[in-house]
Amino acid sequence: MSALLVVVCLLGTSPSFAQNLLGNPGFETGLAAWDGTAIISIQQAHSGAQSVIFDSGSDFVEQIVPVSLDSTYRLACWLYIDSAFSGNDWGGISISAIHYDWSGQYQGEFLTPNNRPVGVWFQEFIEFTPTFGNLRVRIGMFGGNGWNPRFFTDDVTFNQLGGSNLPPVISAVNASPVSGAVPLSVTVTASAVDPDGVVRLTRHDFGDGSTLLGSSASHIYGAPGDYEYSLTVVDDQGAATDTAIAIAVTESGYPFVVITSPTAADTVIVSDAVISLGGTLSSNVGSALWYNRRTDQSGAILPTSSFTTSEIGLAPGWNWIDVQARLPNGTLRSDEIAVRYSPPGYSGPLLSNFVSSAASVSQYDLWEIEFDVQSTATAPTLPYDDDIPPNLTAGSGLTVDAVLGNGIETLRWPAFFKAKMERHNGKLIPTGESVWCVRAAFKTTGLWTCTVEARDEAGTTSTTGPSVFVVPGDNRGFLRVSDNDDRYFEFDNGELFLPLGFGFPIGDLDAMDEELRRWTENGINFSRLWLSSRSPYSDPWCSFATHHPMTDNGYMPPPLLTTAEHFADGDVSWAIGAPAIAGEQTPAIFRGFWDGAVPVLPNRTYRVSARLKTANVSGVGGVVIKVGDWLGQEVTQAGVGTAISPYVTGSNDWCYLQGEYSTSGNQFTLPNLYIVLENVISGNAYIDQVTIQEIRSDGTLAENILSKSRANSHYSMDPYRSFDYDYLIHAACTSGVFLKLVVTEKDDWLLNRFDDFGFINPFDGAFETIRRSKSRRMMEYYWRHLIARWGYAVSVHSWELVNEGAPNSYADLTNHLAEYMHSISPYPRMVTTSFWSGWQPAYWNATNADYGDVHAYIMTTGWIDTVVVDGLEFNRLQLKEDPAAAIYAYAFQIGNDPARHKPVIVGETDLDMPGDQSPDPRLAQDFEGLWLHDFIWGHISSGGISALIWNNTNILNNNLHSQFYGFSNFMQTIQLHERGYDDIGATTSTSNLRAWGQRDSMGEHAHIWIKNRQQTWARVLASGPAETVSGAIDVQNLRPGPATLVWHNTLTGSEIGVDTLDLANDGHLHITISDLQDDIALKFTSLPLRPIIHGVTIAVEPSHVILRWPAVGIPCVYRIWKAASDDTPFEAMTLAGTTTSVSWQDSLDSSKEFYVVECVPLE
């Protein structure tokens, strides 16, 4: 049983619920109607005079309530966690409804000071449909002894749901004062109730980008203007109620800048592609500039009392142009006009300048077309959407698709916004130019024609694009789950794909080229890459860094974002503040660390622009843009680093801070780029956007080249951040390397703050929200971008939703990703997710994931504590020191589970340390890579899983790539997915010999790895090579008759010897091993039948048959094969017997028997 749990951090009066089924819900008559061990308190009360206090791990209160089985109920209460609540353990505060007979319960998550606010009243609820008629409605503490609880509850409600949802009611709102001079401090108090549910969010928007939550909020207006404060109250069903209050803020001398031409109004519509603005500036203005935030173009204005700008270029649709003036005290004031440019006759996007990468391509190879698009879209990297979910305020989008057809089939390939790059010194450098791009590949040969369709808010247009002729090629195609054996993957052409690899090292282009070469040479073909740090969507690893101590987001760097301030329709901004407070605020952030130095071209001058807001910045300095090397915490001091911008002080509404930087003749990267509060005593700054643009010779600006330039990184698909993955994914296509791409980060700070209804809600946000929510729709936009950018690539093995979700997590989101990719992608790739531990076959069977992915670090997240392998018991340490046994154990448990119906990959594993997933330090001394050799050959089992070593340090440092070659070479001709392979079942004469492998269902093919079990990496490092071992291996149920046994070197996979066999009728193979130091591998192959004897006659007697045939004239043994039908292939016949005579008698088993006689010449 499950229940939805949400939290509202809301101060105020108790909501009035309809038909509360509880008695004495506010405890105003003590514990009347309640049972339990908690006691009444007057220390805290949400309403009235009393509440209940819980100060021990066993305290609870409950009521028994009858319910209907066909209805849904909501249990809600107000909670107050006292600051004295301490400790740590499993469990926490529990809100539940328990079957009267204790046979089941409905419960939300456990609440603790770690996941809920402390020192304020907040509301929690659960919803459920009961399956038992009498319930114990219970609130209390439930958990381990490590907790020292102290909390209160009040105003408990339990009601039956039904009927139409009623919106919440704002019962009171008061703002004071509503006018005054800067700095104006305004306090708002509000109260609201939901007549049929729970108020889950109370949001204050002060009209200047400041947004706070709670029933009361205070804000200081630092800049003059007329603002509209708005209050939004949201209930548990997403219904919202709003109200607004006008706030007037004045300042002496305001306004300092006024736009009067072409109009003094706030908006104007024009039909020309350029505009010039005119107006007035105050006499004390020191400098001025204009900025078109639609195009990110800007320019200087001569600071005279009457100004006229140069011609400002416009994009189709809305352009928001600011004219900004700088005052002597370092503050900035501005005026804005919204200009709508309507090109004559515009009815949809304008497409032009098509360029095709080739007139013909081979099957599965990349074909690319580039072109230009002009559109009114204000968010062109997102698709057009005429059914936008609530509170998705990214702007209007643009959908561009190439419709490709060959007269038989039609493919729709989405396009994406592509930044142009140049390669210099092993790096890709953005040029500041961009195009629209379609990347496609084709399975079918012949002529393909192209129509490009584009849609924005004005309409849909289509244009004929280039055609391409597809010729036959030798590419094996895209990957999928095998049609014949659900343990394995296969290519479009039916060949087996057996994944072998580890974590691919991302570096500069030259390093990746070299690494790919080594992978190709050694048969390494598979890796798992995280997009999260290089994702075009969102910014979970926070591209900005700081020298000052801030709290990490789990294993990711500090997010450095705040939801309290945002520009326009954004949700967040980057925040800096002075003085530095460890874990709370940093006075400086910079680019150049997490994502490397910003790439630039030599002999260029770049303009750096930061859109920011300041609050009460005081001191001799101010907010400034600096460049420098590793400046450390001293960056806040004057003279440390080079300031390239003026200083901004005081309080300023959203404004622009600009500086310029010129590169030298051989400079391809910027120094670190800082935004810092230098020489500031106190104050805050909030940054919405930072751009770096080349200044062209005509004074215009090239496009921004800084990746992740917007704090609201979820509202665009960044063209730069994934440029190295663009390169790698394409290069992998021709290198025989295949990649599973982890597309999102489950702990993404921003994506975990949206609730189901699109509001930023730190108490109720979640990574997995409901379908058709703001968060889900933005993910769909992202998934479309993935298809557009990399859907062409045969190297993309699959899309992985998240790295290491909790076991059984994100089922609906996984299904959603699979449904989207399988329906939208022209050639769908596989989809999965991954868990940090645990084998969950029910989950993989129930979801649309194409295969399973589990993580199992041997000493930490792995779940096998002890296991028997080859009759010997292994614990975790012994598995680590015998990695072949480790991979064999997990493969056997997972692969041979009858509940497994899909392939499984162990996406991360390592021979780690107890309590630490770092590799055992002893591995660094294994210079030959015996640990890796055995780990790889352990994959020979019938379990079918493939496991990836996560930490590649020892492989790279000790140059161990060649360890993959032997196994890859040995296995490449074995089509495991076609012949029903299963465990070979070999036995050994001594426990010091290990014999693992597989045979096919007919016993005609088998392969086996024979290993000196004592020759492990740990033993060799500790005491040198093990003693050689001799013994025998026995294999049963092979096909009788002629065969070969080929011996292979396990380091090279090459043949080192061939035995010719003639297996007896029992199908038993006996292998003798002498003085084995390390290991050996063998392949058994049954040979075709020898010449068939013709002229066989059959005499049928009552109880037997007699076969006779003519002698062949040479000494031989005759083999008699029997089948039930005359169309049975030789390989499926049963050996009935052998003889040296020319006749043979057989019992009559059925009315029909079919025989073949084979001649085996004697040597």
PDB file of C-alpha atoms in Angstrom, residues 219-405:
ATOM      1  CA  HIS A 219      11.434  42.204   1.518  1.00  0.00           C
ATOM      2  CA  ILE A 220      13.506  45.349   0.956  1.00  0.00           C
ATOM      3  CA  TYR A 221      13.001  47.208  -2.312  1.00  0.00           C
ATOM      4  CA  GLY A 222      16.347  48.700  -3.243  1.00  0.00           C
ATOM      5  CA  ALA A 223      15.416  50.354  -6.519  1.00  0.00           C
ATOM      6  CA  PRO A 224      12.628  52.812  -7.343  1.00  0.00           C
ATOM      7  CA  GLY A 225       9.627  51.831  -9.397  1.00  0.00           C
ATOM      8  CA  ASP A 226       6.009  50.776  -9.380  1.00  0.00           C
ATOM      9  CA  TYR A 227       5.799  47.122  -8.380  1.00  0.00           C
ATOM     10  CA  GLU A 228       2.980  44.632  -8.166  1.00  0.00           C
ATOM     11  CA  TYR A 229       3.198  42.295  -5.201  1.00  0.00           C
ATOM     12  CA  SER A 230       1.234  39.084  -5.778  1.00  0.00           C
ATOM     13  CA  LEU A 231       0.208  36.360  -3.366  1.00  0.00           C
ATOM     14  CA  THR A 232      -0.451  32.854  -4.716  1.00  0.00           C
ATOM     15  CA  VAL A 233      -1.985  30.107  -2.593  1.00  0.00           C
ATOM     16  CA  VAL A 234      -2.066  26.545  -3.967  1.00  0.00           C
ATOM     17  CA  ASP A 235      -3.954  23.533  -2.632  1.00  0.00           C
ATOM     18  CA  ASP A 236      -3.092  19.850  -2.807  1.00  0.00           C
ATOM     19  CA  GLN A 237      -4.883  19.439  -6.150  1.00  0.00           C
ATOM     20  CA  GLY A 238      -2.993  22.272  -7.798  1.00  0.00           C
ATOM     21  CA  ALA A 239      -5.813  24.823  -7.672  1.00  0.00           C
ATOM     22  CA  ALA A 240      -4.438  28.314  -7.116  1.00  0.00           C
ATOM     23  CA  THR A 241      -5.885  31.583  -5.864  1.00  0.00           C
ATOM     24  CA  ASP A 242      -4.118  34.909  -6.418  1.00  0.00           C
ATOM     25  CA  THR A 243      -4.371  38.454  -5.208  1.00  0.00           C
ATOM     26  CA  ALA A 244      -2.193  41.519  -5.829  1.00  0.00           C
ATOM     27  CA  ILE A 245      -1.173  44.753  -4.084  1.00  0.00           C
ATOM     28  CA  ALA A 246       0.507  47.785  -5.701  1.00  0.00           C
ATOM     29  CA  ILE A 247       3.794  48.911  -4.120  1.00  0.00           C
ATOM     30  CA  ALA A 248       5.243  52.343  -4.989  1.00  0.00           C
ATOM     31  CA  VAL A 249       8.940  52.933  -4.327  1.00  0.00           C
ATOM     32  CA  THR A 250      10.434  56.400  -4.818  1.00  0.00           C
ATOM     33  CA  GLU A 251      13.949  57.826  -5.017  1.00  0.00           C
ATOM     34  CA  SER A 252      15.257  61.369  -5.217  1.00  0.00           C
ATOM     35  CA  GLY A 253      16.002  62.256  -8.829  1.00  0.00           C
ATOM     36  CA  TYR A 254      14.112  59.279 -10.242  1.00  0.00           C
ATOM     37  CA  PRO A 255      13.702  58.570 -13.120  1.00  0.00           C
ATOM     38  CA  PHE A 256      17.297  58.913 -14.293  1.00  0.00           C
ATOM     39  CA  VAL A 257      16.701  57.504 -17.756  1.00  0.00           C
ATOM     40  CA  VAL A 258      13.533  57.767 -19.859  1.00  0.00           C
ATOM     41  CA  ILE A 259      12.895  56.308 -23.313  1.00  0.00           C
ATOM     42  CA  THR A 260      10.741  58.691 -25.349  1.00  0.00           C
ATOM     43  CA  SER A 261      11.346  57.583 -28.970  1.00  0.00           C
ATOM     44  CA  PRO A 262       9.895  55.981 -31.004  1.00  0.00           C
ATOM     45  CA  THR A 263       7.336  56.078 -28.200  1.00  0.00           C
ATOM     46  CA  ALA A 264       7.093  56.846 -24.523  1.00  0.00           C
ATOM     47  CA  ALA A 265       4.817  53.825 -24.113  1.00  0.00           C
ATOM     48  CA  ASP A 266       6.050  50.507 -22.757  1.00  0.00           C
ATOM     49  CA  THR A 267       5.588  48.664 -26.078  1.00  0.00           C
ATOM     50  CA  VAL A 268       5.802  49.352 -29.783  1.00  0.00           C
ATOM     51  CA  ILE A 269       5.252  47.268 -32.934  1.00  0.00           C
ATOM     52  CA  VAL A 270       7.503  47.852 -35.947  1.00  0.00           C
ATOM     53  CA  SER A 271       7.970  46.337 -39.396  1.00  0.00           C
ATOM     54  CA  ASP A 272      11.648  47.219 -39.825  1.00  0.00           C
ATOM     55  CA  ALA A 273      14.452  44.903 -38.676  1.00  0.00           C
ATOM     56  CA  VAL A 274      16.251  47.719 -36.864  1.00  0.00           C
ATOM     57  CA  ILE A 275      15.249  50.429 -34.440  1.00  0.00           C
ATOM     58  CA  SER A 276      16.889  53.456 -32.877  1.00  0.00           C
ATOM     59  CA  LEU A 277      15.813  54.592 -29.433  1.00  0.00           C
ATOM     60  CA  GLY A 278      15.856  58.122 -28.087  1.00  0.00           C
ATOM     61  CA  GLY A 279      15.254  59.663 -24.684  1.00  0.00           C
ATOM     62  CA  THR A 280      16.657  61.619 -21.788  1.00  0.00           C
ATOM     63  CA  LEU A 281      19.331  61.023 -19.176  1.00  0.00           C
ATOM     64  CA  SER A 282      19.885  62.844 -15.888  1.00  0.00           C
ATOM     65  CA  SER A 283      22.802  65.220 -15.770  1.00  0.00           C
ATOM     66  CA  ASN A 284      24.675  63.088 -13.253  1.00  0.00           C
ATOM     67  CA  VAL A 285      24.773  59.975 -15.453  1.00  0.00           C
ATOM     68  CA  GLY A 286      28.386  58.922 -15.958  1.00  0.00           C
ATOM     69  CA  SER A 287      27.912  56.292 -18.675  1.00  0.00           C
ATOM     70  CA  ALA A 288      25.074  54.532 -20.441  1.00  0.00           C
ATOM     71  CA  LEU A 289      24.398  51.480 -22.599  1.00  0.00           C
ATOM     72  CA  TRP A 290      21.601  49.673 -24.351  1.00  0.00           C
ATOM     73  CA  TYR A 291      20.980  45.916 -24.223  1.00  0.00           C
ATOM     74  CA  ASN A 292      18.574  43.827 -26.314  1.00  0.00           C
ATOM     75  CA  ARG A 293      17.992  40.802 -24.174  1.00  0.00           C
ATOM     76  CA  ARG A 294      16.313  38.893 -27.015  1.00  0.00           C
ATOM     77  CA  THR A 295      19.467  38.988 -29.152  1.00  0.00           C
ATOM     78  CA  ASP A 296      22.075  39.665 -26.414  1.00  0.00           C
ATOM     79  CA  GLN A 297      23.350  42.561 -28.521  1.00  0.00           C
ATOM     80  CA  SER A 298      24.500  45.672 -26.662  1.00  0.00           C
ATOM     81  CA  GLY A 299      26.195  48.976 -27.265  1.00  0.00           C
ATOM     82  CA  ALA A 300      27.364  52.165 -25.609  1.00  0.00           C
ATOM     83  CA  ILE A 301      25.328  55.395 -25.457  1.00  0.00           C
ATOM     84  CA  LEU A 302      26.862  58.826 -25.278  1.00  0.00           C
ATOM     85  CA  PRO A 303      25.751  60.060 -21.794  1.00  0.00           C
ATOM     86  CA  THR A 304      24.152  63.353 -22.807  1.00  0.00           C
ATOM     87  CA  SER A 305      20.898  64.765 -21.518  1.00  0.00           C
ATOM     88  CA  SER A 306      19.232  63.775 -24.781  1.00  0.00           C
ATOM     89  CA  PHE A 307      20.405  60.459 -26.189  1.00  0.00           C
ATOM     90  CA  THR A 308      19.930  58.535 -29.404  1.00  0.00           C
ATOM     91  CA  THR A 309      21.145  54.975 -29.771  1.00  0.00           C
ATOM     92  CA  SER A 310      22.765  53.501 -32.824  1.00  0.00           C
ATOM     93  CA  GLU A 311      20.589  51.188 -34.890  1.00  0.00           C
ATOM     94  CA  ILE A 312      19.620  48.165 -32.852  1.00  0.00           C
ATOM     95  CA  GLY A 313      19.000  44.935 -34.728  1.00  0.00           C
ATOM     96  CA  LEU A 314      15.759  43.114 -33.969  1.00  0.00           C
ATOM     97  CA  ALA A 315      14.749  39.478 -34.051  1.00  0.00           C
ATOM     98  CA  PRO A 316      11.266  38.596 -35.322  1.00  0.00           C
ATOM     99  CA  GLY A 317       8.773  38.810 -32.475  1.00  0.00           C
ATOM    100  CA  TRP A 318       9.367  40.459 -29.121  1.00  0.00           C
ATOM    101  CA  ASN A 319      12.604  42.266 -28.280  1.00  0.00           C
ATOM    102  CA  TRP A 320      13.074  43.700 -24.784  1.00  0.00           C
ATOM    103  CA  ILE A 321      15.551  46.571 -24.881  1.00  0.00           C
ATOM    104  CA  ASP A 322      16.980  48.203 -21.771  1.00  0.00           C
ATOM    105  CA  VAL A 323      18.660  51.594 -21.665  1.00  0.00           C
ATOM    106  CA  GLN A 324      20.848  51.675 -18.558  1.00  0.00           C
ATOM    107  CA  ALA A 325      22.540  54.625 -16.873  1.00  0.00           C
ATOM    108  CA  ARG A 326      25.378  54.549 -14.354  1.00  0.00           C
ATOM    109  CA  LEU A 327      25.218  57.050 -11.491  1.00  0.00           C
ATOM    110  CA  PRO A 328      28.211  58.524  -9.636  1.00  0.00           C
ATOM    111  CA  ASN A 329      27.550  56.391  -6.537  1.00  0.00           C
ATOM    112  CA  GLY A 330      27.994  53.167  -8.524  1.00  0.00           C
ATOM    113  CA  THR A 331      24.309  52.346  -8.814  1.00  0.00           C
ATOM    114  CA  LEU A 332      22.534  51.572 -12.086  1.00  0.00           C
ATOM    115  CA  ARG A 333      19.101  52.718 -13.205  1.00  0.00           C
ATOM    116  CA  SER A 334      17.288  51.843 -16.424  1.00  0.00           C
ATOM    117  CA  ASP A 335      14.195  52.088 -18.561  1.00  0.00           C
ATOM    118  CA  GLU A 336      12.836  49.351 -20.814  1.00  0.00           C
ATOM    119  CA  ILE A 337      10.763  49.119 -23.940  1.00  0.00           C
ATOM    120  CA  ALA A 338       9.271  46.003 -25.508  1.00  0.00           C
ATOM    121  CA  VAL A 339       9.548  46.102 -29.310  1.00  0.00           C
ATOM    122  CA  ARG A 340       7.698  43.606 -31.458  1.00  0.00           C
ATOM    123  CA  TYR A 341       9.214  43.216 -34.895  1.00  0.00           C
ATOM    124  CA  SER A 342       6.660  41.835 -37.357  1.00  0.00           C
ATOM    125  CA  PRO A 343       8.294  41.108 -40.720  1.00  0.00           C
ATOM    126  CA  PRO A 344       5.860  41.851 -43.563  1.00  0.00           C
ATOM    127  CA  GLY A 345       3.818  38.785 -44.413  1.00  0.00           C
ATOM    128  CA  TYR A 346       5.301  36.686 -41.607  1.00  0.00           C
ATOM    129  CA  SER A 347       3.214  33.557 -41.045  1.00  0.00           C
ATOM    130  CA  GLY A 348       5.740  31.169 -39.625  1.00  0.00           C
ATOM    131  CA  PRO A 349       9.475  30.407 -39.434  1.00  0.00           C
ATOM    132  CA  LEU A 350      11.659  31.405 -42.388  1.00  0.00           C
ATOM    133  CA  LEU A 351      14.079  28.670 -43.563  1.00  0.00           C
ATOM    134  CA  SER A 352      17.102  29.326 -45.773  1.00  0.00           C
ATOM    135  CA  ASN A 353      20.729  28.521 -46.672  1.00  0.00           C
ATOM    136  CA  PHE A 354      20.565  24.723 -46.728  1.00  0.00           C
ATOM    137  CA  VAL A 355      23.902  22.899 -46.823  1.00  0.00           C
ATOM    138  CA  SER A 356      24.174  19.102 -47.068  1.00  0.00           C
ATOM    139  CA  SER A 357      27.145  17.157 -45.717  1.00  0.00           C
ATOM    140  CA  ALA A 358      27.096  14.747 -48.688  1.00  0.00           C
ATOM    141  CA  ALA A 359      25.119  13.778 -51.773  1.00  0.00           C
ATOM    142  CA  SER A 360      25.395  10.108 -50.833  1.00  0.00           C
ATOM    143  CA  VAL A 361      26.135   8.159 -47.670  1.00  0.00           C
ATOM    144  CA  SER A 362      26.442   4.542 -46.686  1.00  0.00           C
ATOM    145  CA  GLN A 363      23.828   2.784 -44.594  1.00  0.00           C
ATOM    146  CA  TYR A 364      23.920   3.875 -40.933  1.00  0.00           C
ATOM    147  CA  ASP A 365      26.458   6.633 -41.581  1.00  0.00           C
ATOM    148  CA  LEU A 366      25.774  10.203 -40.499  1.00  0.00           C
ATOM    149  CA  TRP A 367      24.101  12.541 -42.970  1.00  0.00           C
ATOM    150  CA  GLU A 368      23.807  16.129 -41.812  1.00  0.00           C
ATOM    151  CA  ILE A 369      22.100  19.220 -43.154  1.00  0.00           C
ATOM    152  CA  GLU A 370      22.566  22.736 -41.812  1.00  0.00           C
ATOM    153  CA  PHE A 371      20.356  25.758 -42.403  1.00  0.00           C
ATOM    154  CA  ASP A 372      19.186  29.044 -40.938  1.00  0.00           C
ATOM    155  CA  VAL A 373      15.847  29.739 -39.268  1.00  0.00           C
ATOM    156  CA  GLN A 374      14.278  33.080 -38.438  1.00  0.00           C
ATOM    157  CA  SER A 375      11.427  32.859 -35.970  1.00  0.00           C
ATOM    158  CA  THR A 376       9.439  34.790 -33.401  1.00  0.00           C
ATOM    159  CA  ALA A 377      10.247  32.088 -30.827  1.00  0.00           C
ATOM    160  CA  THR A 378      11.711  33.529 -27.634  1.00  0.00           C
ATOM    161  CA  ALA A 379      12.946  30.091 -26.499  1.00  0.00           C
ATOM    162  CA  PRO A 380      14.104  28.654 -29.841  1.00  0.00           C
ATOM    163  CA  THR A 381      16.085  25.734 -28.391  1.00  0.00           C
ATOM    164  CA  LEU A 382      12.828  24.338 -26.967  1.00  0.00           C
ATOM    165  CA  PRO A 383      10.064  22.919 -29.189  1.00  0.00           C
ATOM    166  CA  TYR A 384       6.875  24.802 -29.869  1.00  0.00           C
ATOM    167  CA  ASP A 385       4.139  23.650 -27.500  1.00  0.00           C
ATOM    168  CA  ASP A 386       0.487  24.655 -27.721  1.00  0.00           C
ATOM    169  CA  ASP A 387      -0.428  22.748 -24.566  1.00  0.00           C
ATOM    170  CA  ILE A 388       2.045  24.108 -22.019  1.00  0.00           C
ATOM    171  CA  PRO A 389       1.645  22.792 -18.458  1.00  0.00           C
ATOM    172  CA  PRO A 390       1.001  25.261 -15.638  1.00  0.00           C
ATOM    173  CA  ASN A 391       3.887  27.515 -14.622  1.00  0.00           C
ATOM    174  CA  LEU A 392       6.200  26.536 -17.466  1.00  0.00           C
ATOM    175  CA  THR A 393       7.388  30.042 -18.309  1.00  0.00           C
ATOM    176  CA  ALA A 394      10.354  29.332 -20.598  1.00  0.00           C
ATOM    177  CA  GLY A 395       8.886  31.369 -23.459  1.00  0.00           C
ATOM    178  CA  SER A 396       7.559  30.415 -26.875  1.00  0.00           C
ATOM    179  CA  GLY A 397       9.370  27.573 -28.601  1.00  0.00           C
ATOM    180  CA  LEU A 398      10.289  26.490 -32.118  1.00  0.00           C
ATOM    181  CA  THR A 399       9.840  23.005 -33.566  1.00  0.00           C
ATOM    182  CA  VAL A 400      11.931  22.083 -36.608  1.00  0.00           C
ATOM    183  CA  ASP A 401      11.795  18.621 -38.202  1.00  0.00           C
ATOM    184  CA  ALA A 402      13.167  17.045 -41.355  1.00  0.00           C
ATOM    185  CA  VAL A 403      10.651  14.711 -42.974  1.00  0.00           C
ATOM    186  CA  LEU A 404      12.641  12.189 -45.008  1.00  0.00           C
ATOM    187  CA  GLY A 405      11.047   9.680 -47.362  1.00  0.00           C
TER     188      GLY A 405
END
